[in-house]
Structure formats: structure tokens, C-alpha cells
mmCIF file of C-alpha atoms in Angstrom:
data_model
loop_
_atom_site.group_PDB
_atom_site.id
_atom_site.type_symbol
_atom_site.label_atom_id
_atom_site.label_comp_id
_atom_site.label_asym_id
_atom_site.label_seq_id
_atom_site.Cartn_x
_atom_site.Cartn_y
_atom_site.Cartn_z
ATOM 1 C CA MET A 1 -65.645 -16.197 22.859
ATOM 2 C CA LYS A 2 -66.805 -15.333 26.291
ATOM 3 C CA THR A 3 -68.127 -11.684 26.658
ATOM 4 C CA ILE A 4 -68.718 -9.461 29.696
ATOM 5 C CA GLN A 5 -72.445 -8.711 30.090
ATOM 6 C CA TRP A 6 -73.081 -5.038 30.951
ATOM 7 C CA GLY A 7 -76.106 -3.513 32.560
ATOM 8 C CA ILE A 8 -76.860 0.177 31.914
ATOM 9 C CA LEU A 9 -78.453 2.100 34.716
ATOM 10 C CA GLY A 10 -80.368 4.949 33.014
ATOM 11 C CA THR A 11 -80.944 6.434 29.614
ATOM 12 C CA ALA A 12 -78.653 9.554 29.837
ATOM 13 C CA ASP A 13 -77.457 11.019 26.572
ATOM 14 C CA ILE A 14 -73.853 9.872 27.099
ATOM 15 C CA ALA A 15 -75.106 6.313 27.194
ATOM 16 C CA LYS A 16 -77.103 6.706 24.030
ATOM 17 C CA LYS A 17 -74.378 8.663 22.079
ATOM 18 C CA GLN A 18 -71.170 7.106 23.312
ATOM 19 C CA MET A 19 -71.426 3.990 25.504
ATOM 20 C CA LEU A 20 -74.004 1.933 23.772
ATOM 21 C CA PRO A 21 -72.568 2.475 20.272
ATOM 22 C CA ALA A 22 -69.158 1.553 21.717
ATOM 23 C CA LEU A 23 -70.599 -1.726 23.187
ATOM 24 C CA GLN A 24 -71.923 -2.627 19.840
ATOM 25 C CA ARG A 25 -68.467 -2.491 18.451
ATOM 26 C CA THR A 26 -66.736 -4.247 21.371
ATOM 27 C CA GLU A 27 -65.993 -7.913 20.713
ATOM 28 C CA ASN A 28 -65.615 -9.034 24.374
ATOM 29 C CA ALA A 29 -68.593 -7.146 25.785
ATOM 30 C CA GLN A 30 -72.319 -6.732 25.268
ATOM 31 C CA ALA A 31 -75.003 -4.550 26.602
ATOM 32 C CA HIS A 32 -77.265 -7.200 28.246
ATOM 33 C CA ALA A 33 -79.878 -5.080 29.876
ATOM 34 C CA ILE A 34 -80.941 -1.308 30.382
ATOM 35 C CA ALA A 35 -83.106 0.061 33.227
ATOM 36 C CA SER A 36 -85.100 3.228 33.380
ATOM 37 C CA GLY A 37 -88.241 4.368 35.180
ATOM 38 C CA SER A 38 -89.006 6.920 32.518
ATOM 39 C CA GLY A 39 -90.111 4.574 29.694
ATOM 40 C CA LYS A 40 -87.123 5.504 27.525
ATOM 41 C CA ALA A 41 -85.301 2.129 28.074
ATOM 42 C CA GLU A 42 -87.529 0.274 25.451
ATOM 43 C CA THR A 43 -86.534 2.778 22.794
ATOM 44 C CA LEU A 44 -82.850 2.375 23.388
ATOM 45 C CA ALA A 45 -83.129 -1.388 23.808
ATOM 46 C CA GLU A 46 -84.726 -1.649 20.323
ATOM 47 C CA ALA A 47 -82.149 0.668 18.773
ATOM 48 C CA PHE A 48 -79.175 -1.072 20.212
ATOM 49 C CA HIS A 49 -80.500 -4.611 20.338
ATOM 50 C CA ILE A 50 -80.354 -4.850 24.133
ATOM 51 C CA PRO A 51 -81.997 -8.183 25.154
ATOM 52 C CA LYS A 52 -83.478 -7.108 28.473
ATOM 53 C CA VAL A 53 -85.379 -4.043 29.774
ATOM 54 C CA TYR A 54 -86.034 -3.300 33.479
ATOM 55 C CA HIS A 55 -88.158 -0.614 34.874
ATOM 56 C CA SER A 56 -86.148 -0.136 38.030
ATOM 57 C CA TYR A 57 -82.494 -0.166 38.743
ATOM 58 C CA ASP A 58 -82.864 -2.664 41.562
ATOM 59 C CA GLU A 59 -84.451 -5.173 39.154
ATOM 60 C CA LEU A 60 -81.450 -4.919 36.825
ATOM 61 C CA LEU A 61 -78.928 -5.288 39.778
ATOM 62 C CA ASP A 62 -80.742 -8.560 40.666
ATOM 63 C CA ASP A 63 -80.170 -10.029 37.241
ATOM 64 C CA PRO A 64 -77.565 -12.832 37.824
ATOM 65 C CA ASP A 65 -76.384 -12.755 34.158
ATOM 66 C CA ILE A 66 -75.048 -9.231 34.505
ATOM 67 C CA ASP A 67 -71.281 -8.959 35.290
ATOM 68 C CA ALA A 68 -70.777 -5.217 35.320
ATOM 69 C CA VAL A 69 -72.836 -2.043 35.334
ATOM 70 C CA TYR A 70 -72.327 1.414 33.724
ATOM 71 C CA ILE A 71 -73.845 4.196 35.808
ATOM 72 C CA PRO A 72 -74.559 7.505 33.863
ATOM 73 C CA LEU A 73 -77.039 8.829 36.418
ATOM 74 C CA PRO A 74 -77.114 12.453 37.756
ATOM 75 C CA ASN A 75 -73.957 13.096 39.900
ATOM 76 C CA HIS A 76 -75.721 13.102 43.263
ATOM 77 C CA LEU A 77 -76.910 9.508 42.654
ATOM 78 C CA HIS A 78 -73.508 8.085 41.764
ATOM 79 C CA LYS A 79 -72.419 7.066 45.302
ATOM 80 C CA GLU A 80 -75.784 5.418 46.066
ATOM 81 C CA TRP A 81 -76.010 3.276 43.020
ATOM 82 C CA SER A 82 -72.299 2.386 42.942
ATOM 83 C CA ILE A 83 -72.573 0.989 46.414
ATOM 84 C CA LYS A 84 -75.837 -0.835 45.600
ATOM 85 C CA ALA A 85 -74.245 -2.364 42.525
ATOM 86 C CA ALA A 86 -71.101 -3.409 44.415
ATOM 87 C CA ARG A 87 -73.202 -5.046 47.139
ATOM 88 C CA LYS A 88 -74.851 -7.157 44.331
ATOM 89 C CA GLN A 89 -71.295 -8.234 43.142
ATOM 90 C CA LYS A 90 -71.391 -6.126 40.017
ATOM 91 C CA HIS A 91 -68.280 -4.463 38.771
ATOM 92 C CA VAL A 92 -68.862 -0.665 38.520
ATOM 93 C CA LEU A 93 -68.017 1.858 35.866
ATOM 94 C CA CYS A 94 -69.491 5.086 37.146
ATOM 95 C CA GLU A 95 -69.603 8.375 35.259
ATOM 96 C CA LYS A 96 -67.566 11.189 36.607
ATOM 97 C CA PRO A 97 -67.578 12.665 39.185
ATOM 98 C CA ALA A 98 -68.111 9.340 40.943
ATOM 99 C CA ALA A 99 -68.144 11.048 44.318
ATOM 100 C CA LEU A 100 -68.718 14.679 45.319
ATOM 101 C CA LYS A 101 -66.610 14.382 48.480
ATOM 102 C CA GLN A 102 -63.535 12.356 49.477
ATOM 103 C CA ALA A 103 -65.603 10.582 52.231
ATOM 104 C CA GLU A 104 -67.991 9.400 49.627
ATOM 105 C CA ALA A 105 -65.114 8.074 47.411
ATOM 106 C CA VAL A 106 -63.600 6.227 50.426
ATOM 107 C CA GLU A 107 -67.050 4.618 51.118
ATOM 108 C CA ILE A 108 -67.413 3.490 47.590
ATOM 109 C CA LYS A 109 -63.909 2.035 47.457
ATOM 110 C CA ASN A 110 -64.332 0.218 50.739
ATOM 111 C CA VAL A 111 -67.640 -1.414 49.647
ATOM 112 C CA CYS A 112 -66.150 -2.438 46.279
ATOM 113 C CA GLU A 113 -63.115 -4.051 48.066
ATOM 114 C CA GLU A 114 -65.390 -5.820 50.606
ATOM 115 C CA ASN A 115 -67.400 -7.311 47.708
ATOM 116 C CA LYS A 116 -64.335 -8.027 45.591
ATOM 117 C CA VAL A 117 -65.566 -6.046 42.666
ATOM 118 C CA GLN A 118 -63.731 -3.615 40.341
ATOM 119 C CA PHE A 119 -64.538 0.111 40.240
ATOM 120 C CA MET A 120 -63.519 2.879 37.931
ATOM 121 C CA GLU A 121 -64.577 6.415 37.419
ATOM 122 C CA ALA A 122 -65.423 6.810 33.752
ATOM 123 C CA PHE A 123 -62.782 9.262 32.565
ATOM 124 C CA MET A 124 -62.802 7.385 29.308
ATOM 125 C CA TYR A 125 -60.443 9.901 27.541
ATOM 126 C CA ARG A 126 -57.632 8.221 29.363
ATOM 127 C CA PHE A 127 -57.928 5.316 26.942
ATOM 128 C CA HIS A 128 -57.136 7.450 23.889
ATOM 129 C CA PRO A 129 -53.630 6.699 22.640
ATOM 130 C CA GLN A 130 -52.776 10.412 22.387
ATOM 131 C CA HIS A 131 -52.390 10.329 26.202
ATOM 132 C CA GLN A 132 -49.941 7.387 26.168
ATOM 133 C CA LEU A 133 -48.040 9.525 23.568
ATOM 134 C CA VAL A 134 -47.932 12.471 25.948
ATOM 135 C CA GLN A 135 -46.636 10.301 28.840
ATOM 136 C CA LYS A 136 -43.972 8.822 26.523
ATOM 137 C CA MET A 137 -42.917 12.250 25.450
ATOM 138 C CA LEU A 138 -42.765 13.587 28.955
ATOM 139 C CA ALA A 139 -40.803 10.545 30.170
ATOM 140 C CA GLY A 140 -38.316 11.089 27.298
ATOM 141 C CA ASN A 141 -37.681 14.614 28.551
ATOM 142 C CA ALA A 142 -39.056 16.132 25.331
ATOM 143 C CA ILE A 143 -39.772 19.465 26.984
ATOM 144 C CA GLY A 144 -37.376 19.266 29.891
ATOM 145 C CA ASP A 145 -38.538 19.321 33.482
ATOM 146 C CA VAL A 146 -42.241 19.958 33.860
ATOM 147 C CA VAL A 147 -42.702 23.451 35.502
ATOM 148 C CA THR A 148 -46.461 24.007 35.207
ATOM 149 C CA MET A 149 -49.601 22.973 33.420
ATOM 150 C CA ARG A 150 -52.781 24.516 32.126
ATOM 151 C CA SER A 151 -55.992 22.710 31.355
ATOM 152 C CA SER A 152 -59.279 24.008 29.928
ATOM 153 C CA PHE A 153 -62.687 22.497 29.237
ATOM 154 C CA THR A 154 -65.507 24.752 28.141
ATOM 155 C CA PHE A 155 -68.607 24.518 25.958
ATOM 156 C CA PRO A 156 -71.722 26.485 25.279
ATOM 157 C CA LEU A 157 -74.734 24.931 27.101
ATOM 158 C CA GLN A 158 -77.584 25.117 24.552
ATOM 159 C CA HIS A 159 -80.621 23.942 26.598
ATOM 160 C CA THR A 160 -80.890 25.262 30.073
ATOM 161 C CA GLU A 161 -84.502 24.646 31.039
ATOM 162 C CA GLY A 162 -84.531 21.668 33.472
ATOM 163 C CA ASN A 163 -80.984 20.757 32.611
ATOM 164 C CA ILE A 164 -79.249 18.604 35.351
ATOM 165 C CA ARG A 165 -76.029 20.443 34.725
ATOM 166 C CA LEU A 166 -77.646 23.490 36.499
ATOM 167 C CA HIS A 167 -78.396 21.591 39.668
ATOM 168 C CA SER A 168 -76.906 23.158 42.740
ATOM 169 C CA GLN A 169 -73.217 22.483 43.506
ATOM 170 C CA ALA A 170 -74.342 20.502 46.589
ATOM 171 C CA ASP A 171 -76.010 18.082 44.187
ATOM 172 C CA GLY A 172 -73.098 17.926 41.690
ATOM 173 C CA GLY A 173 -74.253 20.594 39.353
ATOM 174 C CA GLY A 174 -72.187 23.355 37.698
ATOM 175 C CA SER A 175 -69.204 23.463 35.356
ATOM 176 C CA LEU A 176 -66.567 22.320 37.840
ATOM 177 C CA TYR A 177 -68.253 18.956 38.511
ATOM 178 C CA ASP A 178 -69.357 18.524 34.840
ATOM 179 C CA VAL A 179 -66.160 19.323 32.932
ATOM 180 C CA GLY A 180 -63.652 20.878 35.398
ATOM 181 C CA CYS A 181 -63.220 17.529 36.910
ATOM 182 C CA TYR A 182 -61.581 16.437 33.640
ATOM 183 C CA CYS A 183 -58.921 19.262 34.003
ATOM 184 C CA ILE A 184 -58.122 18.206 37.535
ATOM 185 C CA HIS A 185 -57.783 14.552 36.435
ATOM 186 C CA ALA A 186 -55.426 15.358 33.611
ATOM 187 C CA ILE A 187 -53.299 17.708 35.819
ATOM 188 C CA ARG A 188 -52.901 15.017 38.409
ATOM 189 C CA GLN A 189 -51.935 12.386 35.855
ATOM 190 C CA VAL A 190 -48.991 14.611 34.752
ATOM 191 C CA MET A 191 -47.952 16.453 37.972
ATOM 192 C CA GLY A 192 -49.057 14.176 40.801
ATOM 193 C CA GLU A 193 -51.099 15.073 43.883
ATOM 194 C CA PRO A 194 -51.542 18.784 44.855
ATOM 195 C CA ASP A 195 -51.277 19.944 48.395
ATOM 196 C CA HIS A 196 -53.743 22.814 48.046
ATOM 197 C CA ALA A 197 -56.530 23.821 45.553
ATOM 198 C CA SER A 198 -58.614 27.011 45.296
ATOM 199 C CA ALA A 199 -60.977 28.410 42.730
ATOM 200 C CA PHE A 200 -63.269 31.288 41.864
ATOM 201 C CA TYR A 201 -66.676 31.026 40.224
ATOM 202 C CA SER A 202 -69.059 32.824 37.955
ATOM 203 C CA PHE A 203 -72.641 31.733 38.940
ATOM 204 C CA HIS A 204 -75.582 31.061 36.765
ATOM 205 C CA GLU A 205 -78.556 33.363 37.329
ATOM 206 C CA ASN A 206 -80.061 30.618 39.494
ATOM 207 C CA LYS A 207 -77.273 31.311 42.038
ATOM 208 C CA ARG A 208 -76.899 27.631 42.693
ATOM 209 C CA SER A 209 -74.569 26.345 39.976
ATOM 210 C CA ASP A 210 -71.373 27.765 38.535
ATOM 211 C CA TRP A 211 -71.411 28.833 34.823
ATOM 212 C CA ALA A 212 -67.592 28.975 35.011
ATOM 213 C CA ALA A 213 -64.750 28.241 37.351
ATOM 214 C CA ALA A 214 -61.022 29.080 37.298
ATOM 215 C CA GLY A 215 -58.603 27.758 39.806
ATOM 216 C CA VAL A 216 -55.083 27.015 40.844
ATOM 217 C CA LEU A 217 -53.473 23.855 42.277
ATOM 218 C CA THR A 218 -50.243 23.981 44.161
ATOM 219 C CA PHE A 219 -47.833 21.134 44.670
ATOM 220 C CA PRO A 220 -45.415 20.247 47.479
ATOM 221 C CA ASP A 221 -42.355 21.001 45.437
ATOM 222 C CA GLY A 222 -43.624 24.618 44.832
ATOM 223 C CA ARG A 223 -44.959 24.027 41.313
ATOM 224 C CA LEU A 224 -48.353 25.435 40.157
ATOM 225 C CA ALA A 225 -51.031 24.339 37.736
ATOM 226 C CA HIS A 226 -54.189 26.199 36.673
ATOM 227 C CA PHE A 227 -57.430 25.318 34.996
ATOM 228 C CA ASP A 228 -60.708 26.853 33.757
ATOM 229 C CA SER A 229 -64.022 25.259 33.072
ATOM 230 C CA GLY A 230 -67.321 26.681 31.772
ATOM 231 C CA MET A 231 -70.695 26.060 30.275
ATOM 232 C CA ASN A 232 -71.081 29.630 28.783
ATOM 233 C CA ALA A 233 -68.113 29.764 26.327
ATOM 234 C CA ALA A 234 -66.950 28.309 22.983
ATOM 235 C CA THR A 235 -65.847 24.779 23.084
ATOM 236 C CA ARG A 236 -62.244 24.085 24.250
ATOM 237 C CA ASN A 237 -61.002 20.805 25.652
ATOM 238 C CA GLU A 238 -57.271 20.925 25.891
ATOM 239 C CA TYR A 239 -54.167 21.004 28.032
ATOM 240 C CA GLU A 240 -50.692 22.255 27.772
ATOM 241 C CA VAL A 241 -47.645 21.194 29.762
ATOM 242 C CA ILE A 242 -44.932 23.760 30.106
ATOM 243 C CA GLY A 243 -41.332 22.550 30.632
ATOM 244 C CA THR A 244 -37.885 24.041 30.963
ATOM 245 C CA LYS A 245 -37.223 23.527 27.204
ATOM 246 C CA GLY A 246 -40.611 23.839 25.615
ATOM 247 C CA VAL A 247 -44.409 23.421 25.613
ATOM 248 C CA LEU A 248 -46.418 20.175 24.851
ATOM 249 C CA ARG A 249 -50.094 20.642 23.899
ATOM 250 C CA ALA A 250 -52.946 18.102 23.516
ATOM 251 C CA HIS A 251 -55.411 20.106 21.366
ATOM 252 C CA GLN A 252 -58.478 17.803 21.578
ATOM 253 C CA ALA A 253 -57.784 16.156 24.926
ATOM 254 C CA PHE A 254 -61.074 15.122 26.485
ATOM 255 C CA ILE A 255 -63.734 14.616 23.791
ATOM 256 C CA PRO A 256 -61.865 13.524 20.663
ATOM 257 C CA THR A 257 -64.237 10.605 19.783
ATOM 258 C CA GLU A 258 -62.939 9.484 16.329
ATOM 259 C CA ARG A 259 -61.713 12.739 14.841
ATOM 260 C CA PRO A 260 -57.967 13.278 14.469
ATOM 261 C CA CYS A 261 -56.331 14.528 17.619
ATOM 262 C CA ARG A 262 -53.134 16.522 17.575
ATOM 263 C CA VAL A 263 -50.293 16.499 20.069
ATOM 264 C CA SER A 264 -47.720 19.124 19.449
ATOM 265 C CA ILE A 265 -44.438 20.361 20.931
ATOM 266 C CA GLU A 266 -42.828 23.769 20.521
ATOM 267 C CA LEU A 267 -39.278 24.070 21.766
ATOM 268 C CA GLU A 268 -37.202 27.162 22.950
ATOM 269 C CA SER A 269 -34.814 26.391 20.166
ATOM 270 C CA GLY A 270 -37.532 27.163 17.587
ATOM 271 C CA GLU A 271 -38.073 23.600 16.602
ATOM 272 C CA SER A 272 -41.623 22.303 16.603
ATOM 273 C CA TYR A 273 -43.279 19.024 15.579
ATOM 274 C CA SER A 274 -46.681 17.322 16.082
ATOM 275 C CA GLU A 275 -48.356 13.925 15.779
ATOM 276 C CA THR A 276 -52.008 13.214 14.888
ATOM 277 C CA ILE A 277 -53.851 10.133 16.196
ATOM 278 C CA SER A 278 -57.434 8.925 15.581
ATOM 279 C CA ASP A 279 -59.243 6.405 17.797
ATOM 280 C CA ASN A 280 -62.658 5.789 19.438
ATOM 281 C CA TYR A 281 -61.671 5.861 23.074
ATOM 282 C CA TYR A 282 -64.904 4.453 24.207
ATOM 283 C CA VAL A 283 -64.449 1.291 22.153
ATOM 284 C CA THR A 284 -60.846 1.074 23.221
ATOM 285 C CA GLY A 285 -61.760 1.572 26.805
ATOM 286 C CA MET A 286 -64.581 -0.960 26.875
ATOM 287 C CA GLN A 287 -62.393 -3.547 25.268
ATOM 288 C CA SER A 288 -59.651 -2.983 27.829
ATOM 289 C CA LEU A 289 -62.006 -3.023 30.852
ATOM 290 C CA SER A 290 -63.903 -6.063 29.690
ATOM 291 C CA LEU A 291 -60.719 -7.913 28.833
ATOM 292 C CA GLY A 292 -59.421 -7.074 32.315
ATOM 293 C CA LEU A 293 -62.423 -8.744 33.843
ATOM 294 C CA LEU A 294 -62.094 -11.832 31.587
ATOM 295 C CA GLU A 295 -58.385 -12.202 32.525
ATOM 296 C CA GLY A 296 -58.790 -11.410 36.268
ATOM 297 C CA ARG A 297 -56.782 -8.219 36.065
ATOM 298 C CA ASP A 298 -57.384 -5.099 38.107
ATOM 299 C CA TRP A 299 -58.869 -2.071 36.416
ATOM 300 C CA PRO A 300 -56.654 0.976 36.107
ATOM 301 C CA SER A 301 -56.364 2.946 39.353
ATOM 302 C CA ASP A 302 -56.087 6.623 38.801
ATOM 303 C CA GLY A 303 -56.899 7.922 42.201
ATOM 304 C CA PHE A 304 -60.620 8.753 42.163
ATOM 305 C CA LYS A 305 -60.400 9.433 45.906
ATOM 306 C CA GLU A 306 -57.789 11.985 45.249
ATOM 307 C CA ASN A 307 -59.740 13.556 42.486
ATOM 308 C CA ALA A 308 -62.751 13.842 44.829
ATOM 309 C CA SER A 309 -60.545 15.410 47.446
ATOM 310 C CA VAL A 310 -59.341 18.166 45.091
ATOM 311 C CA LEU A 311 -62.924 18.875 43.872
ATOM 312 C CA GLU A 312 -63.984 19.112 47.520
ATOM 313 C CA GLN A 313 -61.232 21.676 48.290
ATOM 314 C CA LEU A 314 -62.140 23.655 45.164
ATOM 315 C CA ILE A 315 -65.874 23.799 46.193
ATOM 316 C CA LYS A 316 -64.963 24.867 49.681
ATOM 317 C CA SER A 317 -62.494 27.548 48.642
#
């Protein structure tokens, strides 16, 4: 069976803990090469049986056997290497946020279209079946008309010394870019595109990156949604959709991995029910993306330009 050959740019933890294990379990895809200038690539290549190691990203992009690349680099490098990969005719799966500004997203999209390659921002949670269940419930009017939505993603950052999450906001650091972007993405999937977004921040002692953010999105029809993100609080990764007849909650929305995930509904009538689903969304996602390439289908389009636009508004507010 033909497989998609993936190249990995960098040795970030998310590649080591999520993407590379998923590729080992994906029938139609293989990690063909990994590149790093730090010397860590050899260790990961040995651990995950990756055939080729490169000591620069450019060398990996020049490999004619690579079909697609995964980019888990620091946020401020996403645009540069997405564009370089596209110009080498590699399909691109780039970690979020793929762009820090809408103009960057437009440039990435244009270069990918010019070079006839697929691009997706790696909100891999979208492949977990709980979110298809949510969409089915909402489409079936399970909670009535959607009135508002709340989304939260927080965690306690354990190691702060030299942590790239504490880079300045201008370089893509802080809780909004790291985890708040998930909240914005989820809200947009349910409620559509906002016409305004604003936020408040609690800054780390370095005064450059936000420890926490809280914001509001408004929509053309008058509805509101709100979110909070943080790197200084207990772990939460959830959203709730409030309708005219009840409330729907996704309790482990963004980092479920393979543990059971619960979607629940509580109705005004007093009725309640829930469903629990388990799945490795990285394996499911990589199977889907690789199959799309093999069958000549477009990757899912979930408006990464629009997500970048909302993030840019929030940073400027």
C-alpha cells in the first residue's frame, strides 16, 4: 500500500509525544525524515525508526522522497518555514498558530495555492469524534437555538526558565497564542465569524507575555461568546454551548488523547444525558490527512486566515 512520506521540521515535545507516536500507528503514512540543528534528531530517529536525519531544515525540504512536512517550530517561525516548504512542493501541516497576523495567513495561503500544495493549521483536536457528535447534536436542535458559548483552556506551566511559551507576544508567546487560539477556533466552528474581538491580559513578570487572557467575541446577529486562557492555573480544556433549551458541554475538548471524553447536555426541562467517546485524534487525523493526499482530496478548510484575524484583533485590543 502506498504511504505518504512525512518530514518533521524540529524536535519539539509535541512531535515527540504526539505526532511521531501517531505516525507509527498510521497505516498510510510514515515519518521519513527529521531535521534539527540541535543534535536531538538522531535520538528521535532511533526511537521512532525514522530512516533519514538532516541537520538543517533546508536539507530536509530538498529531499524528493518527502510528500508532506509537519512544522512544530516556535510560533514566530511558522510563516517562514510554511512558505519555504510550499515552494519546495511539500504539503504543509503547521502547528498552531500558523500565522500571528491575518496578512501572514494570506501570504501562506497564496504561496500554497501557487504551488498546488495543501495546507492545514494543526488543530488536531478537530478530528476527535466527540466534535462530530457535538455538531450532530447542535444540528438536531438538541439545545435549541445557540445563544452564546464559553471556551476555556488553562494549564500550570511547570518550567519557565527559557520556555518559548514566555516569548513576547510579538514573537507568538503567551497564553493566547499557545492555548487561547484553541478557544477561538472552537467558538468559530460553532458560531461562525465574529465581527469584533477584545481581550484583557494578566502579564508574566517578564512584562512581555501574557500569563492569562480573557476576552469576548461579538457576532453580527448580536450574539456573544467569551473565552479564557492561562498558563498559571489548573488544567481545563473545555467548552460549553448555551442554547434556548439547554446547555451542551465538551468536558475534555482540546487535549483528550485516548482517555474517555464526555459530551453532556442539561435541558431546562430537568432532563440530562451524556455520551463518552475514546479515540487518539492524532492517529485519526494523520490517517485522514494522508488518505486525502493519496486520493487527491483537499484537506479540511477551517478558516485559518479568519482565526489569525481574530487573534490579531485580540492582541491589538
